[in-house]
Tab-separated table of C-alpha atoms in Angstrom:
chain	number	residue	atom	x	y	z
A	883	MET	CA	-0.061	34.918	-4.713
A	884	THR	CA	2.047	33.569	-1.388
A	885	SER	CA	0.607	32.478	1.514
A	886	PRO	CA	0.658	34.798	4.323
A	887	THR	CA	3.420	34.483	7.549
A	888	SER	CA	1.969	35.801	10.697
A	889	PRO	CA	2.222	39.585	10.636
A	890	GLU	CA	5.503	41.370	12.480
A	891	ILE	CA	4.862	42.790	15.709
A	892	LYS	CA	7.436	46.000	15.979
A	893	HIS	CA	7.918	47.736	18.896
A	894	LEU	CA	8.466	51.554	18.124
A	895	GLY	CA	8.728	52.752	21.786
A	896	LYS	CA	8.105	56.530	22.614
A	897	ALA	CA	7.021	57.947	18.907
A	898	ASP	CA	5.902	61.041	17.711
A	899	TYR	CA	2.091	60.862	15.897
A	900	ASP	CA	2.962	63.417	12.995
A	901	SER	CA	6.180	60.931	12.194
A	902	THR	CA	4.258	57.428	12.976
A	903	PHE	CA	1.059	58.627	10.678
A	904	ALA	CA	3.552	59.123	7.227
A	905	ALA	CA	5.358	55.725	8.362
A	906	MET	CA	2.222	54.287	8.039
A	907	ARG	CA	1.941	55.885	4.769
A	908	ALA	CA	5.071	55.306	2.955
A	909	PHE	CA	4.666	51.671	3.992
A	910	THR	CA	1.660	51.384	2.801
A	911	ASP	CA	1.910	52.727	-0.765
A	912	ALA	CA	5.589	50.917	-0.936
A	913	ARG	CA	3.829	47.726	-0.063
A	914	THR	CA	3.890	44.601	-3.003
A	915	PRO	CA	1.736	41.541	-2.613
A	916	ASP	CA	4.588	39.904	-0.933
A	917	THR	CA	5.593	42.259	1.512
A	918	ARG	CA	5.269	40.716	5.455
A	919	ASP	CA	2.075	42.753	7.386
A	920	GLU	CA	3.134	44.063	10.400
A	921	LEU	CA	1.487	45.205	13.580
A	922	TRP	CA	3.639	48.736	15.496
A	923	ILE	CA	3.393	48.959	19.032
A	924	VAL	CA	3.530	52.647	19.843
A	925	GLU	CA	2.799	55.294	22.752
A	926	HIS	CA	1.991	59.113	22.359
A	927	ALA	CA	2.669	62.506	23.504
A	928	PRO	CA	-0.428	63.787	23.860
A	929	VAL	CA	-2.231	64.465	20.360
A	930	TYR	CA	-5.889	64.466	19.369
A	931	THR	CA	-6.613	63.288	15.789
A	932	LEU	CA	-9.364	63.437	13.918
A	933	GLY	CA	-10.969	61.210	11.129
A	934	LEU	CA	-12.111	62.353	7.898
A	935	GLY	CA	-15.164	62.865	8.560
A	936	ALA	CA	-15.062	64.784	11.930
A	937	ASP	CA	-16.490	67.515	13.124
A	938	ARG	CA	-13.656	70.351	14.982
A	939	GLY	CA	-17.157	71.682	17.273
A	940	HIS	CA	-16.080	68.156	19.285
A	941	LEU	CA	-13.043	69.793	20.505
A	942	LEU	CA	-14.128	71.599	23.366
A	943	ALA	CA	-12.989	73.943	25.977
A	944	GLY	CA	-9.658	72.557	27.474
A	945	ALA	CA	-8.307	71.282	23.939
A	946	SER	CA	-6.625	74.564	23.134
A	947	GLY	CA	-3.355	72.894	24.633
A	948	ILE	CA	-2.671	70.040	22.966
A	949	PRO	CA	-1.867	69.480	18.986
A	950	VAL	CA	-4.331	68.261	16.780
A	951	VAL	CA	-3.844	66.385	13.531
A	952	GLN	CA	-6.268	65.193	10.430
A	953	THR	CA	-5.214	61.985	9.482
A	954	ASP	CA	-7.158	59.946	6.907
A	955	ARG	CA	-8.572	57.162	8.952
A	956	GLY	CA	-13.034	56.704	9.836
A	957	GLY	CA	-14.765	58.148	13.177
A	958	GLU	CA	-14.348	61.520	14.675
A	959	VAL	CA	-11.983	62.629	16.940
A	960	THR	CA	-10.226	60.809	19.807
A	961	TYR	CA	-6.879	61.354	22.242
A	962	HIS	CA	-3.754	60.056	22.042
A	963	GLY	CA	-1.047	59.707	25.138
A	964	PRO	CA	0.954	58.312	27.858
A	965	GLY	CA	-0.456	55.222	29.281
A	966	GLN	CA	-2.214	54.085	26.416
A	967	VAL	CA	-1.507	50.751	24.085
A	968	VAL	CA	-1.441	52.500	20.325
A	969	ILE	CA	-1.071	49.562	17.797
A	970	TYR	CA	-1.092	50.300	14.054
A	971	LEU	CA	-2.581	47.178	12.078
A	972	LEU	CA	-0.838	47.336	8.416
A	973	MET	CA	-2.582	44.201	6.964
A	974	ASP	CA	-2.992	43.083	3.329
A	975	LEU	CA	-6.735	42.072	4.246
A	976	ARG	CA	-6.883	39.509	0.896
A	977	ARG	CA	-4.890	37.371	3.351
A	978	ASN	CA	-6.002	37.556	6.545
A	979	LYS	CA	-9.013	34.375	5.199
A	980	PRO	CA	-8.830	30.824	4.566
A	981	GLY	CA	-9.752	31.041	-0.011
A	982	GLY	CA	-10.121	34.549	0.065
A	983	LYS	CA	-10.552	38.468	1.420
A	984	LEU	CA	-11.310	38.991	5.115
A	985	TYR	CA	-13.681	42.043	4.943
A	986	ALA	CA	-13.161	45.313	6.460
A	987	ARG	CA	-16.653	44.874	8.975
A	988	GLN	CA	-14.785	40.958	10.005
A	989	PHE	CA	-11.625	42.659	10.022
A	990	VAL	CA	-12.886	44.965	13.015
A	991	HIS	CA	-15.021	42.736	14.475
A	992	LYS	CA	-11.665	40.214	15.302
A	993	ILE	CA	-9.858	43.632	16.307
A	994	GLU	CA	-12.517	44.321	18.732
A	995	GLN	CA	-12.900	40.803	20.213
A	996	ALA	CA	-8.692	40.139	20.972
A	997	ILE	CA	-9.720	43.163	23.163
A	998	ILE	CA	-12.499	41.695	24.601
A	999	ASN	CA	-10.095	38.964	24.987
A	1000	VAL	CA	-7.186	41.078	26.501
A	1001	LEU	CA	-9.633	42.646	29.116
A	1002	GLN	CA	-11.017	39.661	30.426
A	1003	ALA	CA	-7.640	38.311	30.922
A	1004	TYR	CA	-7.771	41.172	33.562
A	1005	ASN	CA	-10.943	40.424	35.377
A	1006	LEU	CA	-12.542	43.375	32.927
A	1007	ALA	CA	-15.521	42.622	31.205
A	1008	GLY	CA	-16.044	44.683	27.794
A	1009	GLU	CA	-18.811	45.026	25.401
A	1010	ARG	CA	-19.408	45.812	21.644
A	1011	VAL	CA	-22.013	48.815	21.260
A	1012	ALA	CA	-23.831	48.897	18.167
A	1013	GLY	CA	-23.117	51.655	15.626
A	1014	ALA	CA	-20.033	52.368	17.537
A	1015	PRO	CA	-16.601	51.159	16.562
A	1016	GLY	CA	-14.636	50.206	20.289
A	1017	ILE	CA	-15.140	48.522	23.386
A	1018	TYR	CA	-16.976	49.765	26.224
A	1019	MET	CA	-17.163	48.316	29.523
A	1020	ALA	CA	-20.011	46.010	30.269
A	1021	GLY	CA	-20.941	46.282	34.013
A	1022	GLY	CA	-19.453	48.033	37.233
A	1023	ASP	CA	-19.921	51.757	37.835
A	1024	HIS	CA	-18.618	52.591	34.954
A	1025	GLN	CA	-20.983	50.873	32.754
A	1026	GLY	CA	-20.990	52.299	29.270
A	1027	ALA	CA	-17.481	54.425	29.768
A	1028	LYS	CA	-15.430	53.368	27.007
A	1029	ILE	CA	-11.899	51.915	27.101
A	1030	ALA	CA	-10.892	51.131	24.038
A	1031	ALA	CA	-10.881	53.161	20.252
A	1032	LEU	CA	-10.313	51.875	16.841
A	1033	GLY	CA	-10.118	54.012	13.664
A	1034	LEU	CA	-8.548	52.018	10.171
A	1035	LYS	CA	-8.318	53.481	6.746
A	1036	VAL	CA	-8.917	50.423	4.466
A	1037	ARG	CA	-7.663	50.932	0.907
A	1038	GLY	CA	-8.798	50.114	-2.277
A	1039	ASN	CA	-6.148	47.324	-2.563
A	1040	GLY	CA	-7.407	46.323	0.423
A	1041	CYS	CA	-4.448	47.575	2.246
A	1042	THR	CA	-4.812	48.830	6.318
A	1043	TYR	CA	-3.182	50.606	8.364
A	1044	HIS	CA	-3.991	53.444	11.566
A	1045	GLY	CA	-5.511	50.728	13.752
A	1046	LEU	CA	-6.691	50.420	17.733
A	1047	SER	CA	-5.960	52.292	21.552
A	1048	LEU	CA	-6.778	50.750	24.609
A	1049	ASN	CA	-6.641	52.879	27.664
A	1050	VAL	CA	-4.545	51.199	30.425
A	1051	ALA	CA	-2.685	53.692	33.102
A	1052	MET	CA	-3.364	57.439	31.610
A	1053	ASP	CA	-4.393	60.932	32.707
A	1054	LEU	CA	-8.090	60.627	31.536
A	1055	ALA	CA	-8.309	64.491	31.084
A	1056	PRO	CA	-8.213	65.569	28.252
A	1057	PHE	CA	-10.998	63.132	26.984
A	1058	SER	CA	-12.964	65.149	28.888
A	1059	TRP	CA	-12.366	67.980	26.272
A	1060	ILE	CA	-13.543	66.486	23.418
A	1061	ASN	CA	-16.769	64.506	22.511
A	1062	PRO	CA	-14.843	61.084	22.259
A	1063	CYS	CA	-15.969	59.703	18.901
A	1064	GLY	CA	-18.412	62.451	18.527
A	1065	TYR	CA	-20.539	61.085	21.725
A	1066	ALA	CA	-20.728	64.552	24.141
A	1067	GLY	CA	-20.645	62.993	27.572
A	1068	LEU	CA	-19.892	60.122	26.536
A	1069	GLU	CA	-17.161	58.854	29.698
A	1070	THR	CA	-13.676	57.263	28.969
A	1071	VAL	CA	-12.111	55.203	31.825
A	1072	ASP	CA	-8.502	53.073	31.777
A	1073	MET	CA	-7.887	49.537	33.355
A	1074	ARG	CA	-6.448	51.523	36.288
A	1075	THR	CA	-9.821	53.180	36.997
A	1076	VAL	CA	-11.600	49.879	36.614
A	1077	GLY	CA	-9.772	47.735	38.952
A	1078	ALA	CA	-6.718	46.518	36.942
A	1079	GLN	CA	-3.128	47.236	37.621
A	1080	ALA	CA	-1.465	46.507	35.104
A	1081	MET	CA	2.129	47.219	33.399
A	1082	LEU	CA	1.987	49.351	29.921
A	1083	SER	CA	4.834	47.177	28.230
A	1084	ASP	CA	2.695	44.177	29.533
A	1085	VAL	CA	-0.919	44.954	28.093
A	1086	GLN	CA	1.015	46.245	24.537
A	1087	GLN	CA	2.121	42.323	23.859
A	1088	GLN	CA	-0.359	40.159	25.457
A	1089	LEU	CA	-2.721	42.594	22.655
A	1090	ALA	CA	-0.721	42.698	20.032
A	1091	GLU	CA	-0.134	38.701	20.595
A	1092	GLU	CA	-4.229	38.241	20.808
A	1093	LEU	CA	-4.813	40.228	17.523
A	1094	VAL	CA	-2.661	38.106	15.846
A	1095	ARG	CA	-3.958	34.764	17.384
A	1096	VAL	CA	-7.424	35.828	16.398
A	1097	LEU	CA	-6.756	36.954	12.905
A	1098	ALA	CA	-5.066	34.056	12.264
A	1099	THR	CA	-8.493	31.702	13.857
A	1100	ASN	CA	-12.131	31.763	12.431
A	1101	GLU	CA	-13.165	33.877	15.890
């Protein structure tokens, strides 16, 4: 197998969810052991997405005005919309650990660490919660609130797609019309709500670069 190179970071700009989802699957279907990994940065129009095992009962009153898309990622229902960093990780996990395969659990841990590191750069403390993928506020008035979501598809050959979302400066109302990730009453915040004024484009680039860095290390 060829030695890996750093993933290519691609900026897709504003793109609808359905076409991006189709493109991720097409890329993964067509890739070979020599295909370079890619990170896709995108901003979506308002959309709810459902994981493979998602319960539509988690879509509450008020959600009917926003499109709902069934996906093949893990996890429950989540929301994507303007002002949110979305990064899709089109990776071959067999490449991303010295001497062998990077396992899905390690991959998730590295993604979460990159998010924590970027939040820390804005003086925000994020933390993991056991059994609940994503990143949550570690203190302050919004302790326990979710600020980043994570949902992946890992094929049997170790190739991944889907990825993460980090809330920067959003209309948060659509989160109140679902049980985010299946948790009733879970507060969802963005960086602006917890005191960080940040440009979406800056956070997009910082998080993509931090993902590349953390995936290349033994952190």
